[in-house]
Short mmCIF file of C-alpha atoms in Angstrom, two decimals:
data_model
loop_
_atom_site.label_atom_id
_atom_site.label_comp_id
_atom_site.label_asym_id
_atom_site.label_seq_id
_atom_site.Cartn_x
_atom_site.Cartn_y
_atom_site.Cartn_z
CA MET A 29 -0.16 -0.13 0.10
CA ASP A 30 1.67 3.25 -1.16
CA ASP A 31 1.43 6.58 0.88
CA LYS A 32 -1.60 7.90 -1.17
CA GLU A 33 -3.47 4.80 -0.50
CA PHE A 34 -2.78 4.92 3.14
CA ASP A 35 -4.04 8.26 3.56
CA GLU A 36 -7.25 7.65 1.61
CA ARG A 37 -7.89 4.65 4.36
CA LEU A 38 -7.18 6.76 7.03
CA ALA A 39 -9.34 9.59 5.23
CA GLN A 40 -12.42 6.81 5.11
CA LEU A 41 -11.71 6.04 8.61
CA GLY A 42 -12.03 9.50 9.82
CA THR A 43 -15.19 9.69 8.00
CA ALA A 44 -16.47 6.54 9.56
CA TYR A 45 -15.54 7.75 13.06
CA ASN A 46 -16.83 11.00 12.68
CA SER A 47 -20.23 9.59 11.76
CA LEU A 48 -20.24 7.71 14.89
CA PRO A 49 -22.92 8.59 17.44
CA ALA A 50 -21.34 11.56 19.40
CA ILE A 51 -20.65 10.86 23.36
CA THR A 52 -18.82 13.88 24.14
CA GLY A 53 -20.12 17.44 24.28
CA SER A 54 -18.30 20.51 23.97
CA LYS A 55 -19.38 22.07 27.21
CA GLU A 56 -17.44 25.16 27.65
CA ILE A 57 -17.63 28.84 27.39
CA ALA A 58 -19.31 31.85 28.50
CA GLU A 59 -17.29 35.16 29.04
CA LYS A 60 -18.34 36.46 32.49
CA VAL A 61 -18.19 36.70 35.83
CA PHE A 62 -21.50 36.30 37.40
CA LYS A 63 -21.28 36.59 41.15
CA LYS A 64 -19.26 38.29 43.71
CA GLU A 65 -19.49 38.84 47.23
CA GLY A 66 -18.01 40.79 49.85
CA LYS A 67 -14.36 40.57 50.96
CA LYS A 68 -14.17 36.81 51.03
CA LYS A 69 -16.21 36.81 47.52
CA GLN A 70 -16.48 33.66 45.50
CA ARG A 71 -16.16 34.58 41.58
CA PHE A 72 -18.35 31.93 39.64
CA LEU A 73 -16.96 31.85 35.86
CA LYS A 74 -19.15 30.15 33.07
CA LEU A 75 -15.65 29.74 31.51
CA PRO A 76 -13.85 27.26 29.38
CA ALA A 77 -14.14 23.86 31.02
CA ALA A 78 -12.04 21.15 29.00
CA ALA A 79 -13.18 20.85 25.66
CA GLY A 80 -15.25 17.17 25.49
CA PHE A 81 -13.69 17.10 22.17
CA ALA A 82 -10.28 16.21 23.80
CA GLY A 83 -11.61 12.60 24.00
CA VAL A 84 -12.31 12.63 20.36
CA PHE A 85 -8.81 13.04 19.13
CA LEU A 86 -7.68 9.84 21.39
CA ALA A 87 -10.45 7.67 20.73
CA GLY A 88 -9.51 8.34 16.72
CA GLY A 89 -5.86 7.97 17.38
CA LEU A 90 -6.49 4.52 19.30
CA LEU A 91 -8.92 3.52 16.35
CA ALA A 92 -6.43 4.06 13.83
CA PHE A 93 -3.88 2.17 15.28
CA GLN A 94 -6.35 -0.52 15.97
CA ILE A 95 -7.57 -0.61 12.60
CA LEU A 96 -4.51 0.55 10.38
CA GLY A 97 -1.38 -1.19 12.23
CA GLY A 98 -0.45 -5.10 12.08
CA GLN A 99 -3.12 -6.03 9.13
CA GLY A 100 -1.61 -6.31 5.74
CA GLU A 101 -1.80 -4.21 2.58
CA MET A 102 -4.05 -3.73 -0.26
CA ASN A 103 -3.22 -5.67 -3.55
CA ASN A 104 -5.72 -4.60 -6.62
CA GLY A 105 -8.45 -4.29 -4.15
CA THR A 106 -7.56 -7.29 -2.30
CA PHE A 107 -6.39 -7.28 1.51
CA VAL A 108 -3.29 -9.33 1.53
CA GLN A 109 -1.87 -10.74 4.94
CA GLN A 110 1.90 -9.65 5.24
CA ASN A 111 4.28 -12.43 6.87
CA ASN A 112 7.01 -10.22 7.74
CA PRO A 113 6.18 -8.28 10.74
CA PRO A 114 8.77 -6.32 12.50
CA SER A 115 10.17 -7.88 15.81
CA GLN A 116 9.30 -6.72 19.11
CA ASN A 117 12.58 -5.50 19.65
CA GLU A 118 12.10 -3.14 16.63
CA ILE A 119 8.74 -2.24 17.89
CA GLN A 120 10.27 -1.49 21.57
CA GLU A 121 12.94 0.95 19.84
CA LYS A 122 10.15 2.90 18.11
CA THR A 123 8.23 3.03 21.56
CA SER A 124 11.32 4.19 23.63
CA GLN A 125 12.20 6.81 20.86
CA ALA A 126 8.51 8.12 20.94
CA GLN A 127 8.96 8.04 25.12
CA GLN A 128 11.99 10.29 24.97
CA LEU A 129 10.05 12.48 22.57
CA PHE A 130 7.40 13.09 24.73
CA LYS A 131 9.65 13.66 27.76
CA ASP A 132 11.53 16.42 25.74
CA ARG A 133 8.02 17.82 24.62
CA LEU A 134 6.59 17.65 28.11
CA ASN A 135 9.90 19.36 29.87
CA GLU A 136 9.53 22.18 27.08
CA LEU A 137 5.71 22.52 27.84
CA LYS A 138 6.51 22.66 31.87
CA THR A 139 9.13 25.23 30.83
CA ASP A 140 6.81 27.41 28.72
CA THR A 141 4.04 27.05 31.21
CA GLY A 142 5.79 27.14 34.88
CA ASN A 143 3.38 24.35 35.46
CA GLU A 144 5.33 20.96 36.79
CA ASP A 145 2.01 19.22 36.58
CA ALA A 146 1.31 19.75 32.98
CA GLU A 147 1.39 16.02 32.40
CA LEU A 148 -1.99 16.01 34.00
CA TYR A 149 -3.61 18.13 31.00
CA PRO A 150 -6.00 15.83 28.97
CA PHE A 151 -4.29 16.67 25.62
CA VAL A 152 -1.10 15.73 26.96
CA GLN A 153 -2.55 12.48 28.53
CA GLU A 154 -3.80 11.80 25.07
CA ALA A 155 -0.59 11.55 23.55
CA GLN A 156 0.73 9.10 26.34
CA ASP A 157 -2.16 6.75 25.70
CA SER A 158 -1.26 6.91 21.81
CA ILE A 159 2.04 5.67 22.63
CA GLN A 160 0.74 2.82 25.26
CA ALA A 161 -1.41 1.87 22.17
CA PHE A 162 1.39 1.95 19.67
CA SER A 163 3.51 0.10 21.81
CA SER A 164 1.29 -3.10 22.11
CA GLN A 165 -0.17 -3.08 18.60
CA PRO A 166 1.07 -5.58 15.93
CA PHE A 167 2.25 -4.46 12.60
CA ALA A 168 2.13 -5.85 9.32
CA ASN A 169 5.85 -4.82 8.38
CA LYS A 170 8.54 -2.49 9.04
CA LYS A 171 7.12 0.08 6.59
CA GLU A 172 3.81 -0.29 8.01
CA LEU A 173 5.78 0.27 11.60
CA ASP A 174 7.87 3.16 10.11
CA ARG A 175 4.42 4.83 8.91
CA GLN A 176 2.60 4.82 11.91
CA TYR A 177 5.77 5.76 13.99
CA ALA A 178 5.73 8.95 12.00
CA LYS A 179 1.94 9.64 12.88
CA LEU A 180 2.70 9.04 16.27
CA THR A 181 5.52 11.43 16.40
CA ALA A 182 3.30 14.08 14.81
CA LEU A 183 0.65 13.31 17.17
CA ILE A 184 3.01 14.00 20.14
CA ASP A 185 4.44 17.10 18.57
CA THR A 186 1.05 18.92 18.01
CA ARG A 187 -0.88 17.41 21.63
CA VAL A 188 2.43 18.00 24.12
CA SER A 189 3.09 21.88 23.04
CA SER A 190 1.85 25.28 24.33
CA ILE A 191 -0.97 27.26 23.26
CA ALA A 192 1.49 29.41 21.40
CA ASP A 193 3.20 26.88 19.59
CA THR A 194 -0.05 25.10 18.51
CA ALA A 195 -1.19 28.52 17.20
CA ASP A 196 2.25 29.08 15.33
CA ARG A 197 2.21 25.95 13.93
CA LEU A 198 -1.24 26.44 12.34
CA ALA A 199 -0.17 29.77 10.97
CA GLU A 200 2.68 27.96 9.49
CA THR A 201 0.08 25.88 7.53
CA LYS A 202 -1.82 28.61 6.51
CA ARG A 203 1.47 30.22 5.14
CA THR A 204 2.34 27.21 3.46
CA GLY A 205 -1.60 27.56 1.40
CA GLU A 206 -2.75 24.11 3.22
CA ASN A 207 -6.49 24.42 4.77
CA ILE A 208 -6.58 24.17 8.56
CA THR A 209 -9.29 21.20 9.57
CA ASN A 210 -11.76 21.53 11.70
CA ASP A 211 -9.91 19.21 14.07
CA GLU A 212 -6.94 21.18 14.20
CA LEU A 213 -8.69 24.59 15.00
CA LEU A 214 -10.75 22.53 17.99
CA LEU A 215 -7.44 21.38 19.45
CA LEU A 216 -5.97 24.68 19.65
CA LEU A 217 -9.30 25.67 21.39
CA ALA A 218 -9.30 22.85 23.55
CA LYS A 219 -5.97 23.67 24.93
CA GLN A 220 -7.00 27.43 25.41
CA ASP A 221 -10.16 25.75 27.57
CA GLN A 222 -7.90 23.35 29.59
CA MET A 223 -5.30 25.88 30.54
CA PHE A 224 -7.86 28.58 30.99
CA GLU A 225 -7.68 28.22 35.25
CA TRP A 226 -3.73 28.16 35.02
CA TYR A 227 -3.68 31.81 33.04
CA THR A 228 -6.50 33.12 35.22
CA GLU A 229 -4.72 32.38 38.46
CA LYS A 230 -1.86 34.10 36.96
CA TRP A 231 -3.73 37.36 36.05
CA GLN A 232 -5.14 37.17 39.89
CA ASN A 233 -2.16 37.12 41.40
CA ILE A 234 -1.15 40.35 39.91
CA ALA A 235 -4.75 41.82 39.27
CA SER A 236 -4.66 44.07 42.48
CA ASP A 237 -1.11 45.71 41.20
CA ALA A 238 -2.47 46.52 37.63
CA ALA A 239 -3.85 50.00 38.28
CA PRO A 240 -5.75 51.47 35.19
CA GLY A 241 -3.86 54.60 35.95
CA SER A 242 -4.79 58.05 34.80
CA GLY A 243 -6.21 57.11 31.61
CA GLY A 244 -8.80 54.91 33.31
CA PHE A 245 -9.78 51.66 32.29
CA GLU A 246 -10.10 51.76 28.60
CA ALA A 247 -6.50 53.03 28.46
CA ALA A 248 -5.34 50.34 30.59
CA LEU A 249 -7.23 47.56 28.32
CA VAL A 250 -5.65 48.92 25.07
CA SER A 251 -2.25 48.96 26.60
CA MET A 252 -2.79 45.48 28.23
CA ASN A 253 -3.85 43.71 24.85
CA SER A 254 -1.50 45.86 22.71
CA GLY A 255 1.54 44.66 24.90
CA SER A 256 2.21 48.24 25.70
CA TYR A 257 1.36 48.15 29.20
CA GLY A 258 3.96 50.26 31.49
CA ASP A 259 4.46 48.50 34.94
CA GLU A 260 7.69 46.62 34.08
CA GLU A 261 7.25 44.21 36.87
CA ILE A 262 3.70 42.69 35.61
CA ARG A 263 4.32 43.42 31.87
CA PRO A 264 6.09 39.90 31.59
CA VAL A 265 2.72 38.22 33.02
CA ILE A 266 0.48 39.99 30.72
CA SER A 267 2.23 39.60 27.77
CA GLU A 268 2.28 35.56 28.71
CA ILE A 269 -1.20 35.83 29.12
CA ARG A 270 -1.80 37.70 25.68
CA ASN A 271 0.64 35.12 23.90
CA ALA A 272 -1.52 32.22 25.14
CA GLY A 273 -4.28 33.74 23.44
CA TYR A 274 -6.17 35.69 26.07
CA ARG A 275 -7.57 38.98 26.20
CA PHE A 276 -8.46 41.35 28.81
CA PHE A 277 -11.64 43.14 29.10
CA HIS A 278 -13.40 45.12 31.86
CA GLU A 279 -16.18 43.26 33.25
CA GLY A 280 -18.06 46.11 35.22
CA GLU A 281 -17.70 47.79 38.85
CA GLY A 282 -13.82 48.42 38.14
CA MET A 283 -12.93 44.89 37.61
CA ILE A 284 -10.70 43.60 34.77
CA ASN A 285 -10.35 39.81 33.82
CA ILE A 286 -9.27 37.81 31.08
CA GLN A 287 -10.97 35.53 28.43
CA PRO A 288 -10.09 33.73 25.24
CA ASP A 289 -9.35 36.07 22.51
CA TYR A 290 -10.93 34.96 19.41
CA SER A 291 -9.73 37.73 17.47
CA TRP A 292 -6.19 36.68 18.19
CA THR A 293 -7.22 33.15 16.43
CA SER A 294 -8.52 34.71 13.58
CA ALA A 295 -5.91 36.65 13.09
CA LYS A 296 -3.80 34.17 13.03
CA LEU A 297 -5.94 31.63 10.82
CA GLU A 298 -8.10 33.52 8.86
CA GLY A 299 -8.97 32.54 5.29
CA SER A 300 -7.51 29.17 5.81
CA LEU A 301 -10.49 27.52 8.00
CA GLU A 302 -13.50 25.35 6.92
CA LYS A 303 -16.69 27.55 6.50
CA GLU A 304 -18.15 26.23 9.70
CA ALA A 305 -15.46 27.08 11.84
CA ALA A 306 -14.48 30.63 10.05
CA GLU A 307 -18.48 31.24 10.70
CA TRP A 308 -18.01 30.17 14.34
CA LEU A 309 -15.12 32.63 14.89
CA ASP A 310 -17.10 35.42 13.46
CA LEU A 311 -20.10 34.50 15.55
CA MET A 312 -17.81 34.46 19.03
CA LEU A 313 -16.37 37.89 17.87
CA TYR A 314 -18.31 39.96 20.23
CA GLU A 315 -17.84 42.55 23.06
CA PRO A 316 -19.64 41.58 26.14
CA PHE A 317 -23.24 42.97 26.30
CA SER A 318 -24.00 43.29 29.76
CA SER A 319 -22.34 43.67 33.38
CA GLU A 320 -24.02 43.85 36.97
CA GLY A 321 -25.11 47.12 35.62
CA GLY A 322 -27.36 45.69 33.02
CA VAL A 323 -27.26 45.63 29.08
CA HIS A 324 -25.06 47.95 27.54
CA ASP A 325 -26.88 47.61 23.71
CA TYR A 326 -29.98 46.05 23.24
CA SER A 327 -30.08 46.33 19.42
CA LYS A 328 -26.82 44.77 19.27
CA LEU A 329 -27.65 42.01 21.76
CA ALA A 330 -30.86 41.01 19.69
CA ASN A 331 -28.83 40.60 16.59
CA GLN A 332 -26.32 38.47 18.18
CA LEU A 333 -29.29 36.11 19.73
CA LEU A 334 -30.57 35.69 15.91
CA LYS A 335 -27.10 34.98 14.61
CA MET A 336 -26.57 32.30 17.22
CA GLU A 337 -29.91 30.58 16.70
CA GLN A 338 -29.32 30.45 13.08
CA TYR A 339 -25.70 29.17 13.55
CA VAL A 340 -27.18 26.61 15.79
CA LEU A 341 -29.60 25.62 13.05
CA ASN A 342 -27.15 25.70 9.93
CA HIS A 343 -24.20 23.89 11.83
CA PRO A 344 -25.64 21.52 14.50
CA ASN A 345 -22.59 18.98 14.53
CA PHE A 346 -19.71 21.72 14.72
CA GLY A 347 -17.39 20.72 17.37
CA ARG A 348 -18.18 23.94 19.82
CA ILE A 349 -22.07 23.62 19.02
CA ASP A 350 -22.80 23.28 22.84
CA GLN A 351 -20.77 26.44 23.49
CA VAL A 352 -22.93 28.51 21.23
CA LYS A 353 -26.21 27.08 22.56
CA SER A 354 -25.10 27.66 26.30
CA GLU A 355 -24.06 31.47 25.57
CA TYR A 356 -27.24 31.92 24.03
CA LYS A 357 -29.02 30.90 26.61
CA GLU A 358 -27.30 33.05 28.83
CA LEU A 359 -27.92 36.26 26.54
CA LEU A 360 -31.27 35.43 25.86
CA THR A 361 -31.96 35.33 29.79
CA ALA A 362 -29.97 38.84 29.92
CA TYR A 363 -32.09 40.09 27.28
CA ILE A 364 -35.23 39.38 29.15
CA ALA A 365 -33.89 40.26 32.42
CA GLY A 366 -32.74 43.56 31.22
CA GLY A 367 -35.71 44.51 28.85
CA PHE A 368 -38.86 43.51 31.46
CA TYR A 369 -37.03 43.22 34.95
CA PRO A 370 -34.51 45.85 35.06
CA LEU A 371 -32.82 46.53 38.79
CA TYR A 372 -32.94 50.23 38.93
CA ASP A 373 -35.25 51.28 35.61
CA GLU A 374 -39.05 50.84 35.01
CA PRO A 375 -39.29 47.63 32.48
CA GLY A 376 -39.67 48.18 28.79
CA SER A 377 -37.11 50.66 28.21
CA PRO A 378 -37.03 52.54 24.81
CA GLU A 379 -34.11 51.21 23.56
CA PHE A 380 -35.19 47.73 24.68
CA LEU A 381 -38.87 47.92 22.98
CA LYS A 382 -37.05 49.10 19.44
CA SER A 383 -34.93 45.99 19.51
CA TYR A 384 -37.75 44.08 20.54
CA ASP A 385 -40.14 45.42 18.02
CA TRP A 386 -37.21 44.81 15.31
CA ILE A 387 -37.15 41.32 16.29
CA LYS A 388 -41.13 40.98 16.23
CA SER A 389 -41.45 42.56 12.91
CA GLU A 390 -38.58 41.19 10.88
CA HIS A 391 -37.88 37.89 12.87
CA ALA A 392 -41.37 36.90 13.99
CA SER A 393 -40.98 32.79 13.32
CA SER A 394 -37.64 32.87 15.31
CA ALA A 395 -37.13 30.55 18.22
CA THR A 396 -35.95 33.83 20.17
CA PHE A 397 -38.78 35.90 19.40
CA GLN A 398 -41.34 33.03 20.91
CA ALA A 399 -39.02 32.64 23.97
CA VAL A 400 -39.39 36.50 24.77
CA LYS A 401 -42.98 36.50 23.99
CA PRO A 402 -44.65 35.55 26.98
CA TYR A 403 -42.65 38.28 28.81
CA GLU A 404 -44.13 40.77 26.40
CA ASP A 405 -47.25 39.65 27.37
CA LEU A 406 -47.08 39.98 31.26
CA TYR A 407 -45.63 43.52 30.44
CA ASN A 408 -48.70 44.52 28.30
CA GLN A 409 -51.14 43.17 31.11
CA GLY A 410 -49.02 45.78 33.83
CA GLU A 411 -48.00 42.79 35.60
CA LEU A 412 -44.11 43.77 35.80
CA GLU A 413 -42.12 45.73 38.53
CA LYS A 414 -39.20 47.21 38.63
CA GLY A 415 -36.44 45.18 40.13
CA GLN A 416 -39.13 42.18 40.76
CA ASP A 417 -37.91 38.78 39.01
CA PRO A 418 -40.40 36.01 38.29
CA GLU A 419 -40.84 33.98 41.42
CA SER A 420 -39.70 31.01 39.29
CA GLY A 421 -36.97 33.09 37.83
CA ILE A 422 -36.26 33.77 34.15
CA VAL A 423 -36.28 30.53 32.09
CA PRO A 424 -36.73 31.17 28.55
CA ASP A 425 -38.49 28.22 26.77
CA ILE A 426 -36.55 27.60 23.78
CA PRO A 427 -36.96 24.82 21.50
CA GLN A 428 -34.84 21.69 22.23
CA VAL A 429 -32.33 22.10 19.36
CA LEU A 430 -31.51 25.23 21.12
CA LYS A 431 -30.70 23.35 24.32
CA THR A 432 -27.65 22.04 25.98
CA ALA A 433 -27.48 18.71 27.79
CA GLU A 434 -26.17 20.84 30.97
CA PRO A 435 -28.04 20.12 33.97
CA ASN A 436 -29.34 22.92 36.12
CA GLY A 437 -27.18 24.46 38.42
CA ALA A 438 -23.91 23.05 37.25
CA PHE A 439 -20.47 24.90 36.36
CA PRO A 440 -17.78 24.01 34.56
CA VAL A 441 -14.67 22.51 36.48
CA ARG A 442 -11.09 21.03 35.96
CA LEU A 443 -9.92 18.62 38.88
CA PHE A 444 -6.26 18.40 37.71
CA PRO A 445 -3.70 20.13 37.38
CA LEU A 446 -4.38 22.12 40.89
CA THR A 447 -4.04 25.83 40.35
CA SER A 448 -0.74 26.86 42.25
CA GLU A 449 -2.62 27.89 45.25
CA LEU A 450 -4.33 24.55 46.04
CA LYS A 451 -1.13 22.43 45.14
CA GLY A 452 0.83 24.83 47.94
CA MET A 453 -1.90 24.29 50.25
CA TYR A 454 -1.65 20.11 49.52
CA GLY A 455 2.23 20.64 50.27
CA GLU A 456 1.34 22.39 53.51
CA ILE A 457 -1.13 19.66 54.87
CA LYS A 458 1.04 16.65 53.70
CA LYS A 459 3.81 18.55 55.84
CA SER A 460 1.70 19.61 58.82
CA GLY A 461 -1.09 17.45 59.11
CA SER A 462 -3.20 20.41 59.67
CA LEU A 463 -6.39 21.48 57.35
CA SER A 464 -5.94 25.14 58.39
CA ALA A 465 -3.28 25.08 55.10
CA LEU A 466 -6.50 25.01 52.97
CA GLU A 467 -7.66 28.61 54.70
CA PRO A 468 -7.27 30.97 51.50
CA GLU A 469 -6.38 34.86 52.24
CA ALA A 470 -9.44 35.90 50.68
CA ALA A 471 -11.34 33.90 47.61
CA TYR A 472 -9.67 30.56 46.31
CA LYS A 473 -7.91 31.58 43.20
CA GLY A 474 -8.76 29.76 39.87
CA LEU A 475 -12.09 29.28 38.36
CA ASN A 476 -15.18 28.08 40.22
CA VAL A 477 -13.36 26.79 43.53
CA THR A 478 -15.45 26.72 46.52
CA GLU A 479 -14.45 25.27 49.89
CA SER A 480 -16.21 22.13 48.86
CA THR A 481 -14.42 21.35 45.59
CA ALA A 482 -11.35 22.75 46.89
CA PHE A 483 -10.95 20.01 49.52
CA LEU A 484 -12.39 17.46 46.95
CA ARG A 485 -9.59 18.71 44.40
CA VAL A 486 -6.74 18.17 47.08
CA TYR A 487 -8.20 14.97 48.38
CA LEU A 488 -8.63 13.46 44.88
CA TYR A 489 -4.97 14.98 44.05
CA ALA A 490 -3.48 12.95 47.09
CA LEU A 491 -5.29 10.00 45.86
CA GLN A 492 -3.51 10.50 42.31
CA LYS A 493 0.02 10.70 44.04
CA LYS A 494 -0.53 7.47 46.09
CA ASP A 495 -0.49 9.69 49.16
CA TRP A 496 -2.96 7.83 51.24
CA GLU A 497 -2.16 9.47 54.65
CA THR A 498 -2.99 13.04 53.23
CA ALA A 499 -5.82 11.92 51.67
CA TYR A 500 -7.28 10.48 54.91
CA LEU A 501 -6.97 13.63 56.74
CA LEU A 502 -9.48 15.06 54.44
CA THR A 503 -12.00 12.25 55.27
CA ASP A 504 -14.66 11.92 58.04
CA LYS A 505 -12.26 8.94 59.37
CA ARG A 506 -15.43 6.55 59.56
CA LEU A 507 -12.69 3.89 58.23
CA SER A 508 -9.35 3.04 59.64
CA LEU A 509 -6.29 4.10 57.74
CA GLU A 510 -5.73 0.79 56.38
CA GLU A 511 -9.45 0.17 55.62
CA PHE A 512 -9.27 3.88 53.77
CA LYS A 513 -6.20 2.73 51.72
CA GLY A 514 -8.03 -0.07 50.43
CA LYS A 515 -11.22 1.46 49.41
CA SER A 516 -9.13 4.29 47.95
CA LYS A 517 -7.45 2.32 45.41
CA GLN A 518 -10.34 1.40 43.85
CA THR A 519 -10.51 5.39 42.69
CA ASP A 520 -8.70 6.36 39.55
CA ALA A 521 -8.72 10.01 40.29
CA GLU A 522 -6.36 10.73 37.06
CA LYS A 523 -9.16 9.14 34.87
CA LEU A 524 -11.89 11.11 36.63
CA SER A 525 -10.35 14.44 35.98
CA ARG A 526 -9.87 13.58 32.40
CA GLU A 527 -13.53 12.77 31.90
CA VAL A 528 -15.50 15.30 34.54
CA TYR A 529 -16.44 18.36 32.53
CA LEU A 530 -19.28 20.07 35.42
CA ILE A 531 -19.57 20.10 38.85
CA ARG A 532 -22.90 20.58 41.07
CA GLU A 533 -23.17 21.12 44.80
CA ASN A 534 -26.62 20.33 46.61
CA PHE A 535 -26.61 21.58 50.04
CA ASN A 536 -28.97 19.61 52.40
CA GLU A 537 -30.48 20.88 55.52
CA ASP A 538 -28.19 18.24 57.58
CA ARG A 539 -25.02 20.03 56.34
CA THR A 540 -24.29 17.53 54.33
CA VAL A 541 -23.14 18.36 50.70
CA ALA A 542 -23.50 16.29 47.54
CA ILE A 543 -20.72 17.02 44.93
CA GLU A 544 -21.74 15.70 41.38
CA LEU A 545 -19.02 15.27 38.67
CA PHE A 546 -20.69 14.88 35.32
CA LEU A 547 -18.64 13.10 33.07
CA ARG A 548 -18.51 13.20 29.35
CA ASP A 549 -19.84 9.69 28.86
CA GLY A 550 -23.37 10.87 30.22
CA THR A 551 -22.86 9.35 33.66
CA LYS A 552 -21.95 11.07 36.93
CA GLN A 553 -19.93 10.37 40.10
CA THR A 554 -21.01 11.97 43.54
CA PHE A 555 -18.96 12.47 46.49
CA HIS A 556 -20.53 13.82 49.84
CA ALA A 557 -19.02 15.63 52.44
CA LYS A 558 -20.10 16.74 55.79
CA GLN A 559 -19.77 20.56 56.92
CA ASP A 560 -20.87 22.04 60.19
CA GLY A 561 -21.33 25.58 59.07
CA THR A 562 -17.68 27.03 60.01
CA PRO A 563 -15.02 27.81 57.63
CA LEU A 564 -12.58 24.76 56.81
CA SER A 565 -15.26 22.04 58.29
CA THR A 566 -15.71 20.18 54.98
CA LYS A 567 -14.92 16.28 55.14
CA ILE A 568 -14.95 13.92 52.73
CA ALA A 569 -17.15 11.04 53.51
CA VAL A 570 -15.95 7.46 53.09
CA LYS A 571 -17.71 4.37 54.23
#
């Protein structure tokens, strides 16, 4: 089988794989902080949560090895079994070379990011699993071994690399005149998702020192995003965040935060993307429409809602479609809340009603109009009052095609790697045996980190490290240490971290909390914890 035939078979394999029923959704992003409280405020962000897409790469890679490796070659349309397979020593030699390449690339990634636990990112673990699959796969002959080895090393190079390196690689593909596939773009976006918490924490560590200056927030944002920010001490961190494809934005009330910068991606790859990917990037290139003070521009928000609705209908199978659906629901809720239930103004401002009249006259058949109309009816009946939300909350009725599978009350989570703060706390607990090390100076840093999730993440990290003694300190100690060790060995914390994408905390009247982890295969795993209402009272229940 020559290279052309091989590539044709690989393309057929990809087509067949892509036609399989999807079992992983891309549960990812919306762009704003939506809850803040007091000095010890928790900041919950609906932001990238490890694209479920990461698992698709791995499954496809393993399937390719299983089908293409060690079988034979085509001869005039007939499958011919080869009788000269490579020796185990030859396979082991190639495996050792791949393992060394993996180690080299991993060390580079750790240096680039400053994260010593970078091997815990799913996109890195995917490369590890592919090496394992390669090492145990029989091959038809040495030519097949060499061909598969070349593909394996290419996979290691693309997976075990930084966001900036991945973007540069794709930019080089564009420069040579080749098209960038959806899979290649989605890998870049998945890396941004999975590393977002790491860069968020970097920003949180310096945010209080990044004063806007005399020019105000807009001038500060321009200088941060352009690389001309004047403070030499924090400029390197700002540049590092920008080089990873995130941007700074004013989220309201004098606070600056970061979010993925799709204009950065578009500028690098424009003109070389597939149609639905290019349209997706255009769709996501919008400024936040609202803050805690309300909606800024109802006309633009109405237009964005209709564009999102149409994109979902046109491209229902795109790899980031759940992100569009999630943001559509959030923006639609903000539109209804700002128009009919404003905090400080009377319902139905002239600007809002103008935008709504446009939707009603030009897009009366849209799902967006149908979702807003019941609230207009209440408005016309005089049943709305300033600042008074409906008792049941604002829950727009939208068709199934526009809904995500996200359970209510769940938010994105990444278990591993830990934030630098949580990893430092783990080290202190291991050293001192005291859970007081888990008390943050203010709020926990990172994304969506509550006391319950902080305890759970450190607990699972200890299990992943096989540090049974430290993990045991975080439990309710109903079992003896030896009993706990035996039971805990059944928990594959690293695999769990790779599969989880959402978390939900259910607090009960008996001061227990059920921490539900939703996995990409549609299942969930629940951990139970006890709290007595005081800080640092969380104990993971193990029985």
